[in-house]
Structure formats: C-alpha cells, structure tokens
Coordinates of C-alpha atoms and ligand atoms in Angstrom, one line a residue:
M176 CA -5.2 -4.8 -7.2
A177 CA -7.5 -7.0 -5.2
L178 CA -7.7 -10.8 -5.0
V179 CA -11.3 -11.8 -5.2
V180 CA -12.8 -15.3 -4.9
Q181 CA -16.2 -15.7 -6.6
K182 CA -18.4 -18.6 -6.3
Y183 CA -21.3 -19.5 -8.7
G184 CA -24.0 -21.9 -7.6
G185 CA -25.7 -24.6 -9.7
T186 CA -28.5 -22.4 -11.2
S187 CA -26.0 -19.7 -12.1
V188 CA -24.2 -22.1 -14.3
G189 CA -27.2 -24.2 -15.3
S190 CA -26.8 -23.9 -19.1
V191 CA -24.3 -22.9 -21.7
E192 CA -25.9 -19.4 -21.9
R193 CA -25.6 -19.0 -18.2
I194 CA -22.0 -20.1 -18.2
Q195 CA -21.3 -17.5 -20.8
A196 CA -23.0 -14.8 -18.8
V197 CA -21.0 -15.8 -15.8
A198 CA -17.8 -15.6 -17.9
D199 CA -18.8 -12.1 -18.9
R200 CA -19.2 -11.1 -15.3
I201 CA -15.9 -12.6 -14.3
C202 CA -14.1 -10.8 -17.2
K203 CA -15.6 -7.5 -16.0
T204 CA -14.2 -8.0 -12.5
A205 CA -10.8 -9.0 -14.0
R206 CA -10.8 -5.9 -16.3
E207 CA -11.3 -3.7 -13.2
G208 CA -7.8 -4.9 -12.3
N209 CA -8.6 -7.8 -9.9
S210 CA -7.1 -11.2 -9.7
L211 CA -9.7 -13.9 -9.6
V212 CA -10.2 -17.4 -8.3
V213 CA -13.6 -18.7 -9.3
V214 CA -15.3 -21.7 -7.6
V215 CA -18.3 -23.4 -9.2
S216 CA -21.0 -25.9 -8.4
A217 CA -22.3 -28.6 -10.7
M218 CA -24.6 -27.4 -13.5
G219 CA -28.3 -27.0 -12.4
K220 CA -29.6 -30.1 -10.8
T221 CA -26.7 -32.3 -11.8
T222 CA -25.8 -33.5 -8.3
D223 CA -29.4 -34.5 -7.7
T224 CA -29.5 -36.4 -11.0
L225 CA -26.3 -38.2 -10.1
V226 CA -27.7 -39.2 -6.7
K227 CA -30.8 -40.6 -8.4
L228 CA -28.7 -42.6 -10.8
A229 CA -26.8 -44.2 -7.9
K230 CA -30.1 -45.0 -6.1
E231 CA -31.3 -46.8 -9.1
I232 CA -28.4 -49.2 -8.7
S233 CA -28.1 -49.5 -5.0
N234 CA -30.2 -48.6 -2.0
N235 CA -27.2 -48.0 0.0
P236 CA -24.3 -47.0 -2.3
C237 CA -20.8 -47.0 -0.7
R238 CA -19.8 -43.5 0.3
R239 CA -16.5 -43.7 -1.5
E240 CA -18.1 -44.5 -4.8
M241 CA -20.7 -41.7 -4.2
D242 CA -17.8 -39.2 -3.9
M243 CA -16.3 -40.6 -7.1
L244 CA -19.6 -40.0 -8.8
L245 CA -20.7 -36.7 -7.4
S246 CA -17.3 -35.0 -7.8
T247 CA -17.7 -35.4 -11.6
G248 CA -20.5 -32.8 -11.6
E249 CA -18.2 -29.8 -10.7
Q250 CA -15.5 -31.1 -13.1
V251 CA -17.9 -30.5 -16.0
T252 CA -18.5 -26.9 -15.0
I253 CA -14.9 -25.9 -14.4
A254 CA -13.9 -27.1 -17.9
L255 CA -16.8 -25.4 -19.7
L256 CA -16.3 -22.1 -17.8
S257 CA -12.6 -22.0 -18.5
M258 CA -13.4 -22.5 -22.2
A259 CA -15.9 -19.7 -22.1
L260 CA -13.3 -17.4 -20.5
Q261 CA -10.7 -18.4 -23.1
E262 CA -13.2 -17.7 -25.8
L263 CA -13.5 -14.1 -24.5
G264 CA -9.7 -13.8 -24.7
Q265 CA -9.2 -14.2 -21.0
P266 CA -6.4 -16.7 -20.0
A267 CA -7.9 -19.2 -17.6
I268 CA -7.3 -22.7 -16.2
S269 CA -9.5 -25.2 -14.5
L270 CA -8.4 -27.3 -11.5
T271 CA -10.0 -30.0 -9.5
G272 CA -9.9 -30.0 -5.7
A273 CA -7.2 -32.6 -5.8
Q274 CA -5.1 -30.6 -8.3
V275 CA -5.3 -27.6 -6.1
G276 CA -4.6 -29.6 -3.0
I277 CA -7.8 -29.0 -1.0
V278 CA -6.8 -31.5 1.7
T279 CA -9.6 -33.0 3.8
E280 CA -10.2 -35.7 6.3
A281 CA -10.7 -39.1 4.8
E282 CA -14.4 -39.0 5.6
H283 CA -16.4 -39.6 2.4
S284 CA -19.5 -37.5 1.8
R285 CA -18.9 -35.2 4.7
A286 CA -15.2 -34.4 4.8
R287 CA -14.0 -31.3 6.5
I288 CA -11.2 -29.2 5.1
L289 CA -7.8 -29.5 6.8
Q290 CA -5.8 -27.2 4.7
I291 CA -5.4 -25.9 1.2
C292 CA -2.1 -25.7 -0.7
T293 CA -2.0 -22.3 -2.4
D294 CA 1.3 -22.6 -4.5
R295 CA -0.2 -23.9 -7.7
I296 CA -3.1 -21.3 -7.7
E297 CA -0.7 -18.5 -6.9
S298 CA 1.6 -19.4 -9.8
H299 CA -1.3 -19.3 -12.2
L300 CA -2.5 -16.0 -10.8
N301 CA 1.0 -14.6 -11.2
K302 CA 0.8 -15.5 -14.9
G303 CA -2.4 -13.4 -15.2
E304 CA -4.7 -16.4 -15.4
I305 CA -8.1 -16.8 -13.8
V306 CA -8.2 -20.0 -11.8
V307 CA -11.5 -21.9 -12.0
V308 CA -11.7 -24.5 -9.1
A309 CA -14.2 -27.3 -8.6
G310 CA -16.2 -26.7 -5.5
F311 CA -17.5 -29.3 -3.0
Q312 CA -14.6 -31.6 -3.5
G313 CA -11.2 -32.3 -2.0
V314 CA -8.6 -35.0 -1.6
S315 CA -8.0 -37.0 1.5
N316 CA -4.9 -36.6 3.7
T317 CA -4.1 -40.3 3.3
A318 CA -1.4 -42.0 1.2
N319 CA -4.0 -43.1 -1.4
L320 CA -5.2 -39.6 -2.2
E321 CA -8.9 -40.4 -2.2
F322 CA -11.5 -38.0 -3.7
T323 CA -13.7 -36.7 -1.0
T324 CA -16.8 -34.3 -1.0
L325 CA -17.7 -31.8 1.7
G326 CA -21.5 -32.6 2.0
R327 CA -24.4 -31.1 0.0
G328 CA -24.1 -27.4 -0.6
G329 CA -20.4 -27.6 0.2
S330 CA -19.1 -25.3 -2.7
D331 CA -19.7 -22.3 -0.5
T332 CA -17.4 -23.8 2.0
S333 CA -14.8 -24.5 -0.7
A334 CA -14.9 -20.8 -1.8
V335 CA -14.5 -19.3 1.7
A336 CA -11.8 -21.8 2.6
L337 CA -9.9 -20.8 -0.5
A338 CA -10.4 -17.1 0.2
A339 CA -9.1 -17.5 3.7
S340 CA -6.1 -19.6 2.6
L341 CA -5.2 -17.2 -0.2
K342 CA -5.8 -14.2 2.2
A343 CA -8.1 -12.8 -0.5
D344 CA -9.6 -9.4 -0.1
R345 CA -13.2 -10.7 -0.3
C346 CA -15.3 -13.7 -1.2
E347 CA -18.4 -13.2 -3.3
I348 CA -21.1 -15.9 -3.4
Y349 CA -23.4 -15.6 -6.5
T350 CA -26.7 -17.3 -6.2
D351 CA -30.2 -17.2 -7.5
V352 CA -31.6 -15.0 -4.7
P353 CA -30.7 -11.4 -4.2
G354 CA -29.1 -12.0 -0.8
I355 CA -30.2 -12.8 2.8
L356 CA -33.7 -11.8 3.7
T357 CA -35.3 -10.9 7.1
T358 CA -37.3 -14.1 7.1
D359 CA -38.4 -16.9 4.7
P360 CA -40.3 -15.1 1.9
R361 CA -42.3 -18.1 1.0
L362 CA -43.9 -17.8 4.5
V363 CA -43.9 -14.0 4.7
P364 CA -44.0 -12.4 1.3
S365 CA -43.1 -9.0 2.8
A366 CA -39.6 -10.2 3.8
Q367 CA -36.9 -7.7 2.9
L368 CA -33.3 -7.9 1.8
M369 CA -30.7 -7.2 4.4
S370 CA -27.8 -5.1 3.3
E371 CA -25.6 -6.4 6.1
I372 CA -25.5 -9.1 8.8
T373 CA -22.8 -10.2 11.2
A374 CA -21.5 -13.8 10.9
D375 CA -22.7 -14.5 14.4
E376 CA -26.2 -13.4 13.6
M377 CA -26.1 -15.5 10.4
L378 CA -25.1 -18.6 12.4
E379 CA -27.8 -18.0 15.0
L380 CA -30.3 -17.7 12.1
A381 CA -29.2 -21.1 10.9
S382 CA -32.6 -22.5 9.9
L383 CA -33.1 -19.4 7.8
G384 CA -29.7 -18.7 6.4
A385 CA -28.6 -22.3 5.7
K386 CA -30.7 -22.4 2.5
V387 CA -28.7 -19.5 1.1
L388 CA -25.2 -20.1 2.5
H389 CA -23.6 -23.3 3.8
P390 CA -23.2 -22.7 7.6
R391 CA -19.6 -24.1 7.4
A392 CA -18.8 -21.3 5.0
V393 CA -20.0 -18.7 7.5
E394 CA -18.0 -20.4 10.2
I395 CA -14.8 -20.1 8.2
A396 CA -15.5 -16.5 7.3
R397 CA -16.1 -15.6 10.9
N398 CA -13.1 -17.5 12.2
Y399 CA -10.7 -15.9 9.7
G400 CA -12.4 -12.5 9.4
M401 CA -13.1 -13.0 5.7
P402 CA -15.5 -10.4 4.2
L403 CA -18.3 -12.3 2.5
I404 CA -20.9 -11.1 0.2
V405 CA -24.0 -13.0 -1.0
L406 CA -25.5 -11.6 -4.2
S407 CA -27.6 -12.5 -7.2
S408 CA -25.9 -13.6 -10.4
W409 CA -28.9 -12.1 -12.4
S410 CA -28.6 -8.5 -11.2
D411 CA -26.1 -5.9 -10.2
R412 CA -27.7 -5.2 -6.9
P413 CA -25.2 -5.1 -4.0
G414 CA -26.6 -8.1 -2.1
T415 CA -25.9 -8.8 1.6
K416 CA -22.6 -8.3 3.3
V417 CA -21.7 -10.9 6.0
V418 CA -19.3 -9.0 8.3
S419 CA -17.0 -10.6 10.9
R420 CA -15.4 -8.9 13.8
L421 CA -11.6 -8.9 13.9
P422 CA -10.7 -12.5 14.4
Q423 CA -8.4 -14.0 17.0
P424 CA -5.2 -15.2 15.2
R425 CA -5.7 -18.7 14.1
S426 CA -3.7 -21.2 12.1
L427 CA -4.7 -22.3 8.6
Q428 CA -3.8 -25.8 9.5
G429 CA -6.7 -28.0 10.6
M430 CA -9.0 -25.3 9.3
E431 CA -12.3 -26.9 9.9
I432 CA -11.4 -29.2 12.8
A433 CA -9.3 -27.1 15.1
K434 CA -11.0 -25.1 17.9
A435 CA -14.7 -25.6 17.8
V436 CA -14.8 -23.3 20.8
D437 CA -12.9 -20.0 20.7
G438 CA -14.1 -18.2 23.7
V439 CA -14.7 -18.8 27.4
E440 CA -16.2 -16.0 29.4
I441 CA -17.5 -15.4 32.9
D442 CA -19.9 -12.8 34.0
R443 CA -20.0 -12.2 37.7
D444 CA -22.3 -9.3 37.6
Q445 CA -25.5 -11.2 37.4
A446 CA -28.4 -11.9 39.6
K447 CA -31.2 -14.3 39.1
I448 CA -34.9 -13.7 39.5
A449 CA -37.2 -16.6 39.2
L450 CA -41.0 -16.6 39.2
L451 CA -42.4 -20.0 40.2
R452 CA -45.8 -21.3 39.3
V453 CA -46.9 -18.6 36.8
P454 CA -50.0 -19.7 34.8
D455 CA -49.3 -21.4 31.5
F456 CA -51.4 -19.3 29.2
P457 CA -50.7 -16.6 26.5
G458 CA -49.7 -13.2 27.7
V459 CA -47.9 -14.0 30.9
A460 CA -44.3 -13.5 29.6
A461 CA -45.5 -10.5 27.7
S462 CA -46.9 -8.7 30.7
L463 CA -43.9 -9.5 32.9
F464 CA -41.3 -8.5 30.5
G465 CA -43.4 -5.6 29.2
E466 CA -43.5 -4.1 32.7
I467 CA -39.7 -4.7 33.1
S468 CA -39.0 -3.0 29.8
N469 CA -41.3 -0.1 30.9
Q470 CA -38.8 0.4 33.7
N471 CA -36.1 0.4 31.1
I472 CA -34.4 -2.6 32.7
D473 CA -32.3 -4.8 30.4
V474 CA -32.6 -8.5 31.0
D475 CA -29.9 -10.9 30.0
L476 CA -30.8 -14.6 30.0
I477 CA -34.4 -15.6 30.0
I478 CA -35.4 -19.2 30.6
Q479 CA -38.8 -20.8 30.7
S480 CA -38.9 -24.5 30.9
I481 CA -41.7 -27.0 30.2
H482 CA -44.8 -26.5 32.2
E483 CA -46.0 -28.6 35.0
G484 CA -49.7 -29.0 35.4
N485 CA -51.1 -25.7 34.4
T486 CA -48.1 -23.6 35.6
N487 CA -44.6 -22.6 34.4
D488 CA -41.6 -21.1 35.9
I489 CA -39.8 -18.2 34.3
A490 CA -36.3 -17.2 35.3
F491 CA -34.2 -14.3 34.1
T492 CA -30.9 -12.7 35.0
V493 CA -30.1 -9.0 35.2
V494 CA -26.9 -7.1 36.2
N495 CA -26.8 -6.5 40.0
R496 CA -27.3 -2.8 39.7
V497 CA -30.9 -3.2 38.5
L498 CA -31.8 -6.2 40.6
Q499 CA -33.8 -4.1 43.0
P500 CA -36.2 -2.5 40.5
A501 CA -36.4 -5.8 38.6
E502 CA -37.4 -7.6 41.8
A503 CA -39.9 -4.9 42.6
V504 CA -41.6 -5.4 39.2
A505 CA -41.7 -9.2 39.7
E506 CA -43.2 -8.8 43.2
A507 CA -45.7 -6.3 42.0
I508 CA -46.9 -8.5 39.2
A509 CA -46.8 -11.8 41.0
P510 CA -50.2 -11.4 42.7
S511 CA -51.9 -11.0 39.4
L512 CA -50.3 -14.2 38.0
R513 CA -52.8 -16.8 39.2
T514 CA -54.1 -19.8 37.4
H515 CA -57.5 -18.5 38.2
P516 CA -58.7 -15.1 39.6
T517 CA -59.8 -16.8 42.8
A518 CA -57.0 -19.2 43.2
V519 CA -54.8 -18.6 46.3
D520 CA -51.7 -20.0 44.7
E521 CA -50.0 -16.8 43.4
A522 CA -46.6 -16.9 41.8
E523 CA -43.6 -17.0 44.1
V524 CA -40.6 -14.7 43.5
I525 CA -37.1 -16.0 44.3
V526 CA -34.0 -13.9 44.1
D527 CA -30.4 -15.1 44.0
R528 CA -27.6 -12.6 43.8
K529 CA -24.7 -15.1 44.3
I530 CA -24.7 -16.4 40.8
A531 CA -22.4 -16.0 37.8
K532 CA -22.8 -16.9 34.2
V533 CA -20.1 -18.9 32.4
T534 CA -20.3 -19.1 28.6
I535 CA -18.4 -20.9 25.9
S536 CA -18.7 -19.6 22.3
G537 CA -17.5 -20.7 18.9
A538 CA -18.8 -21.3 15.4
G539 CA -17.6 -24.8 15.5
M540 CA -20.3 -26.0 17.8
I541 CA -22.8 -26.4 15.0
G542 CA -23.3 -30.0 14.2
R543 CA -20.8 -31.1 16.8
P544 CA -23.0 -32.5 19.6
G545 CA -20.1 -33.3 22.0
I546 CA -19.2 -29.7 22.8
A547 CA -22.0 -28.8 25.2
A548 CA -21.6 -32.2 26.8
K549 CA -17.9 -31.5 27.3
M550 CA -18.7 -28.3 29.1
F551 CA -21.2 -29.9 31.4
K552 CA -18.7 -32.8 32.1
T553 CA -15.9 -30.3 32.9
L554 CA -18.1 -28.6 35.4
A555 CA -19.4 -31.9 36.8
D556 CA -15.9 -33.3 37.3
A557 CA -15.2 -30.2 39.5
Q558 CA -18.5 -30.8 41.4
I559 CA -19.9 -27.5 40.1
N560 CA -23.7 -27.6 40.0
I561 CA -25.4 -26.0 37.0
Q562 CA -28.5 -24.0 38.0
M563 CA -29.6 -22.8 34.6
I564 CA -28.6 -23.7 31.1
S565 CA -29.2 -21.7 28.0
T566 CA -28.0 -22.6 24.6
S567 CA -28.0 -21.1 21.1
E568 CA -26.3 -22.2 17.9
V569 CA -22.9 -20.7 18.8
K570 CA -23.1 -20.5 22.6
V571 CA -23.7 -22.4 25.7
S572 CA -24.2 -20.5 29.0
C573 CA -24.5 -22.0 32.4
V574 CA -25.6 -20.2 35.5
I575 CA -23.5 -21.4 38.5
D576 CA -22.8 -20.4 42.0
E577 CA -20.6 -17.3 42.1
A578 CA -18.1 -19.0 44.4
D579 CA -17.3 -21.6 41.7
C580 CA -16.7 -19.1 39.0
D581 CA -12.9 -18.8 39.0
R582 CA -12.5 -22.6 39.0
A583 CA -15.0 -22.9 36.2
L584 CA -13.2 -20.4 34.0
H585 CA -9.9 -22.0 34.6
L586 CA -11.1 -25.5 34.0
L587 CA -13.0 -24.6 30.8
S588 CA -10.1 -22.7 29.4
L589 CA -8.0 -25.8 29.8
A590 CA -10.6 -28.2 28.4
F591 CA -11.1 -26.1 25.3
D592 CA -7.5 -24.9 25.0
I593 CA -8.3 -21.2 25.2
D594 CA -5.7 -18.7 26.0
L595 CA -7.5 -16.5 28.6
S596 CA -5.1 -13.5 28.1
S597 CA -6.5 -13.0 24.5
Q598 CA -10.1 -13.2 25.7
K599 CA -10.7 -9.5 26.5
E600 CA -13.7 -8.7 24.4
I601 CA -15.4 -11.7 23.2
T602 CA -19.0 -10.4 23.4
K603 CA -20.7 -7.3 24.8
S604 CA -19.3 -4.0 23.5
Q605 CA -18.2 -5.2 20.1
Y606 CA -21.8 -5.4 18.9
Q607 CA -23.3 -2.4 20.6
G608 CA -24.4 0.7 18.8
K609 CA -24.1 -0.1 15.1
H610 CA -26.6 -3.0 14.7
P611 CA -30.4 -3.1 14.8
P612 CA -31.9 -4.9 17.8
V613 CA -33.6 -7.4 15.5
R614 CA -32.2 -8.3 12.1
G615 CA -34.2 -11.3 11.2
V616 CA -36.8 -13.8 12.4
A617 CA -36.5 -17.6 11.8
L618 CA -39.1 -20.3 12.1
D619 CA -37.8 -23.9 12.5
T620 CA -40.5 -26.5 12.3
N621 CA -38.2 -29.5 12.0
Q622 CA -37.6 -29.7 15.7
A623 CA -39.0 -31.9 18.4
R624 CA -39.0 -31.3 22.1
I625 CA -37.8 -33.9 24.6
A626 CA -38.6 -33.5 28.2
I627 CA -37.1 -35.4 31.1
R628 CA -38.9 -35.0 34.4
H629 CA -37.2 -35.1 37.8
V630 CA -33.5 -35.3 37.0
P631 CA -31.6 -35.4 40.2
D632 CA -30.1 -31.9 40.9
T633 CA -26.6 -33.0 41.4
P634 CA -23.4 -32.2 39.4
G635 CA -23.0 -34.5 36.4
M636 CA -26.5 -35.2 35.4
A637 CA -26.6 -32.9 32.4
A638 CA -23.2 -34.2 31.4
Q639 CA -24.3 -37.8 31.4
I640 CA -27.4 -37.0 29.4
F641 CA -25.8 -34.9 26.7
L642 CA -22.6 -37.1 26.4
L643 CA -24.9 -40.0 25.7
L644 CA -26.7 -38.0 23.0
A645 CA -23.4 -36.9 21.5
K646 CA -22.2 -40.5 21.4
K647 CA -25.3 -41.3 19.3
N648 CA -24.4 -38.3 17.1
I649 CA -27.6 -36.4 18.0
S650 CA -27.2 -32.6 17.8
V651 CA -29.1 -30.9 20.5
D652 CA -30.4 -27.4 19.9
A653 CA -31.9 -25.5 22.8
I654 CA -31.4 -27.0 26.3
I655 CA -33.5 -25.7 29.1
Q656 CA -33.4 -26.7 32.8
S657 CA -36.4 -25.8 35.0
Q658 CA -36.3 -23.7 38.1
R659 CA -38.7 -25.7 40.1
C660 CA -37.2 -28.3 42.4
H661 CA -39.0 -31.4 43.4
V662 CA -37.7 -33.5 46.3
I663 CA -38.2 -37.1 45.5
N664 CA -37.0 -39.7 48.0
D665 CA -35.0 -37.0 49.7
V666 CA -33.3 -36.1 46.4
P667 CA -33.9 -32.7 44.9
T668 CA -34.7 -32.9 41.2
R669 CA -35.4 -30.6 38.2
D670 CA -36.8 -31.1 34.8
I671 CA -34.6 -30.8 31.7
A672 CA -36.0 -30.2 28.3
F673 CA -34.3 -29.8 25.0
T674 CA -35.0 -29.7 21.3
V675 CA -33.5 -31.9 18.6
N676 CA -34.1 -32.5 14.9
Q677 CA -37.4 -34.4 14.4
N678 CA -35.6 -37.3 12.8
D679 CA -33.6 -37.9 15.9
A680 CA -36.5 -37.6 18.4
D681 CA -37.2 -41.4 18.7
L682 CA -33.6 -42.3 19.0
A683 CA -33.0 -39.6 21.7
C684 CA -36.1 -40.7 23.7
R685 CA -35.0 -44.3 23.6
A686 CA -31.4 -43.5 24.5
I687 CA -32.5 -41.5 27.5
A688 CA -35.0 -44.1 28.6
E689 CA -32.1 -46.6 28.7
L690 CA -29.9 -44.2 30.7
N691 CA -32.8 -43.6 33.0
E692 CA -32.6 -47.1 34.4
K693 CA -29.2 -46.1 35.7
I694 CA -29.7 -42.6 36.9
G695 CA -33.4 -42.8 37.8
C696 CA -35.1 -39.8 36.4
G697 CA -38.8 -39.5 35.9
Q698 CA -40.8 -39.8 32.8
V699 CA -39.3 -39.0 29.3
S700 CA -41.6 -37.6 26.7
G701 CA -41.2 -36.3 23.1
D702 CA -43.3 -33.8 21.2
T703 CA -42.8 -33.2 17.5
A704 CA -45.7 -30.8 17.1
I705 CA -43.6 -27.8 18.1
A706 CA -41.8 -25.0 16.3
K707 CA -39.0 -22.8 17.4
L708 CA -39.4 -19.1 16.6
S709 CA -36.3 -17.0 17.0
V710 CA -35.4 -13.3 16.7
V711 CA -31.8 -12.5 16.1
G712 CA -29.9 -9.2 16.3
A713 CA -26.5 -8.1 17.5
G714 CA -28.0 -4.8 18.7
M715 CA -30.5 -6.4 21.2
L716 CA -27.7 -6.3 23.8
G717 CA -28.2 -3.2 26.0
H718 CA -31.5 -2.5 24.2
P719 CA -34.3 -3.2 26.7
G720 CA -37.7 -4.3 25.4
V721 CA -36.8 -6.7 22.6
A722 CA -38.0 -9.7 24.6
A723 CA -41.1 -7.8 25.7
K724 CA -42.0 -6.9 22.2
F725 CA -41.5 -10.4 20.9
F726 CA -43.7 -11.9 23.7
A727 CA -46.4 -9.3 23.2
A728 CA -46.6 -10.0 19.5
L729 CA -47.2 -13.7 20.3
S730 CA -49.7 -12.8 23.1
Q731 CA -51.7 -10.6 20.8
E732 CA -52.2 -13.6 18.5
Q733 CA -53.2 -15.7 21.6
I734 CA -50.1 -17.9 21.1
N735 CA -48.9 -19.7 24.2
I736 CA -45.1 -19.8 24.8
Q737 CA -44.0 -23.3 25.9
M738 CA -40.3 -22.6 26.4
I739 CA -38.0 -19.6 26.2
T740 CA -34.3 -19.5 25.8
T741 CA -31.9 -16.7 25.0
S742 CA -28.3 -15.8 24.1
E743 CA -26.8 -12.3 23.9
I744 CA -28.1 -11.9 20.4
K745 CA -31.0 -14.3 20.1
I746 CA -34.3 -15.0 21.8
S747 CA -36.1 -18.2 21.0
C748 CA -39.6 -19.4 21.9
V749 CA -41.0 -22.9 21.5
I750 CA -44.6 -22.7 20.4
S751 CA -47.0 -25.2 18.9
E752 CA -46.2 -26.1 15.3
A753 CA -49.7 -25.2 14.1
E754 CA -49.2 -21.6 15.2
G755 CA -45.7 -21.3 13.8
V756 CA -46.4 -19.3 10.6
K757 CA -49.0 -17.1 12.3
G758 CA -46.4 -16.3 15.0
L759 CA -43.7 -15.7 12.5
K760 CA -45.8 -13.2 10.6
A761 CA -46.8 -11.3 13.7
V762 CA -43.2 -11.1 15.0
H763 CA -41.8 -10.0 11.7
E764 CA -44.4 -7.3 11.6
A765 CA -43.9 -6.2 15.2
F766 CA -40.2 -5.5 14.6
N767 CA -41.0 -3.5 11.4
L768 CA -39.1 -5.8 9.2
S769 CA -41.7 -6.0 6.5
G770 CA -41.4 -3.8 3.4
K771 CA -43.4 -3.1 0.3
E772 CA -41.0 -4.6 -2.2
R773 CA -41.7 -8.2 -3.1
I774 CA -38.4 -10.1 -3.5
N775 CA -38.5 -12.7 -6.2
I776 CA -37.5 -16.1 -5.1
P777 CA -37.2 -19.0 -7.6
A778 CA -39.3 -22.0 -6.7
Ligands
LIG133 N1 -23.1 -29.6 -6.2 C1 -23.1 -29.8 -4.8 C2 -24.6 -29.9 -4.3 O1 -25.5 -29.8 -5.1 C3 -22.4 -28.8 -4.0 C4 -22.9 -27.4 -4.2 O2 -23.6 -27.0 -5.2 O3 -22.7 -26.6 -3.3 O4 -24.8 -30.2 -3.2
MG134 MG1 -25.9 -23.7 -2.2

C-alpha cells in the first residue's frame, strides 16, 4: 500500500461539480489500496476576490489581517471536499494548517515552513480516513499561534512539504494544464508536453515552470528526493514527472530555511580562453562555437559581458586536455573577427591555464539575494580575486586563480556549513547519458540589465555590490564580469553587468550610484528593453555543440547576443526584448522541441 499526497488547484475545485469529480478521482486512488492525504487550494478565483475585497477597504492592508482573510478560502474547500467524499461512503476529515501543525516562521503573507507535525494526520490515516488539508496556510512558531500564509501559489509547497514530512511514496499535483511543456505555448503553439524533467532543470527553467508549479515546492522535492508528478485533473494522461537525484540526508526541522546551499565544488581541470574585441554583431558567437563544436570540443562556462563601443569580449573554459585544439580554433578564427573587413584591430586571444572554477549550488538560492554576495564576501575576505562570474538559478560559479583553490573550497565549506566528505558527486556524472541535451526553452521578458563600468579589479568589489543589493532585498539573476581590463589612474578595472527584475531596476541603479561615491566605479546604466532566453537540459553536459546550435539559431534570425552566461545545465543569452519571441521560436525549433499536437491551455 502506498501513501500518496494529492494536491488540487483552484480551477480543479472551482465548482460543486468539480469538487465531486475530484472526490471521485480520490476515491478511485483509495480503492486501489492507497492511503491519501489531499491538499486543496481555494475554489476558483476565491483568493483574488478576497484580495480585491481587502483593497476596497484599505490601500495597504495589514499583512496579519490579510492572512486571516486569505486563509478562509482554503477552509471552504476542505470542508466541501470532505463532505463530497463522505457522500461517496469514503471516511474523510478536513484539517486546517493549524490543526495539522504546519509550523511556519511568523512572517505574514510569505511564511516559510519550519516543520510539520505528522501525528494527527497519521492517526486519521490509520483509521482508514482520507485527510483533506488546507493548502497555502500554516501556523506561526510563536506563543500566540498566528495564522500565516506561504505566498501566492503556495498550496503546491504545502503538498510537497507534507509528502516529505510523511515520507509519502509520491506527490501528485493536479492542475488545469496537462503538465510541463517545452516552452510557453501561448508564445509557441507547437510546444510539447514533457514526460519527465529533473528538479534542477525545473528550477533553472524558473520563468517557464513557475506558472505551473511553485518553485518552493520543487525545491523541497529536490532536497528530500520526493517523486513529484504534475498532471491534469481533467484527463487520465500521465503528465510530467519531476525527478530528483538521491538527496543528501537532511533534517525535516527548519525545512524551508536550513541550508540554502548544499554543495561546494572545485574544478581544477579548467583553462580559460578569452577573445578580446570581437565585433558586436549577430553571428560571431555562432561561428566561434560552431567551429569549436565541429572539432567536437566540449566547452564548459561561456561568458560574454556587455559590449564596449562596437566590440565584445567572449571567454570560455574547457578542460585542460582540449585546451590546445580549442586555442587553435580561436587563433584561426580571430583574424576574421574584425569590426570592419579592412580594420586592423583583429580580435586578440588570451589563454590562461592556471585557473580553477569554484561553484556553490543549492535550490535555496532562489529569492534569497544574500547567497551569491556571501560567496563573493568569503572569497574577498581571503583576498581571492574573482576573474569570471557565472550564475544561474541554482548555482554560482567563480573562476579564480588555481593557487587559491584549496583555500576557497575550505572557506566556502565553512561559510555554508557543508560537509565536504559527503560531496563526492554533486554534478557531472549524475546527469550524463539519460537526459536530452535540451529539455526546454524559456523566455523571460521581466528582466532589466544593469551595467557598472570600470569596477576596480580587486578582491571585495563584487562582494560590496551584491551585499548592498541583498540588503535592499533585490534578487539578482545573471551576473557577468567582463574580460577586458581598463587601467584607470593606475587601477585595473573591469565591467560588471547583471540582470534583475524590472521592478527592481531603478532601486538597484540608485543603490549602486550611492555606493559608487565610496568605491569609485564608472558609469552605471540600466536597460529594461532586454529579454533573457535560456535553454536548459541535464544532458548538455558532455554533449558538444549545444551552445553552437543555440547561437546559430539566433544568428540566422539576425538577432544580436548582448550577454551570455552558462551553468552546467543551462545557457542563457540576453537579447533585445523586441526580438524575444522571434528568438524563442527559432531556438525551440532548432532543438526539435516542436510537435504537431496542440496542447490546450486555459486562458
Ligand atoms: N489560493 C492561493 C492562491 O491563489 C494558494 C494556491 O492556490 O496555491 O494563491
Ligand atoms: Mg498554482
């Protein structure tokens, strides 16, 4: 007999008929011999309606009262669903978050789960009852037992947290779409359903996946190795499986707040090739990485920072073994990379073999802006200079001097409380083989790019900048540091560019302008007319040519790449917002992700 946690979203329980249909489905699973805990959302658009009511009374309603109000929505559904089950002759009981003991921080409207008491649920299950739990809500860990909510869309998180705490066999998320698609079907109608995706890929596809599944739910599933399935409550199709690798053992206490970072890794076997002053027009990255992929050379990190005048720098790393052929390709192509056929200023190739890459990883970085900053600060305090930075949703990698690498590993493992002896196989091999090189493509148009020119190239600069942003609660997405070095008043400097949510762009620019008076960087500029286009796939590791294909698809559409950043399983390009959808379609097509079937998505 299996223990299954099922979660039904608002539309799935939007009317009496739908609640009855859900009750039928639950009974069917129970009759197959399973124990069930069912988590539900508020009916239909109830939560939106409640928010609107509050706004009619106050422009700025107090967060405690909002939680009091919004938590009523789910309470209606649990009672009705229990009644519907009882009508079918199925013993059932409804419980609120507080009755279960879903204990959270005392942070109204965005509480994170600390732990869940399972005693009461277990005693009902033992009596053969189905337990129906209100999603999205919990109770504070303070003496006055305040009602809290987890943030909009939080019922998914309630369900996975319950499944992990109960050590359930699986967690099923029923929704109004058939699962997770290869891209946004409203932009690309030929998007297809994925049968499977890894939790890491899902997190890297945040801007695509978050609409279907609360990222915090994916984070818990990944951390505790909980099998998760997203499927439609209207059909019997199998949906999408979100698979997690075997997790590192982790306590159920402090579930959502402990250990934002769960891996620190060092890769000594890296060498860097930088091409300086390549022309800033479509097709350059495509021809460079096309040629490299023709030689069957696998590149690891790729970074292209903001342009300067009409040229860019592109840097990438490879394993030492293929440095020579990679360098040969770069040297061979450099003469053709001129801003103008007659220009003398051909691109310059620089090679550095004495580098290492240090990476921190963990699902808990999402929405916690202090993590990257803490890494930079740890390195800065040890006077370790960062040569390249590359970030993704769940990883930050820094290229540093090889001589510093043992110190870096040691200090970072202390800073993030990581037991290095358990760190054998965080990345690489675990993904190889089984997974497609590209699983999905995401376009994020809600980002803005901030560029800071001429940041002194000394340890501690990145730390200062990103600590300040973290203090203002601004989450930074991609961070890219340029290759080119400018000596200003005898101080070597580099440019740093990063992307943030558009809403935070002004605040970020102002904060940095202020800091600038202290540390003396150059001009700070923001650009909101950008889009970030990403391809994600656990199989791209050890599969040369993914980057080349991505860049070639953009080049064919004459789309210029403004910035590039990569992680092991993701490549992102910043392009102009106006070309976002065109780029998305081209790339989705280039990786053969399109299909004939049209997936129906409710408006
Ligand atoms: N009812 C809440 C919301 O609409 C939580 C959820 O449905 O996940 O945000
Ligand atoms: Mg939802």
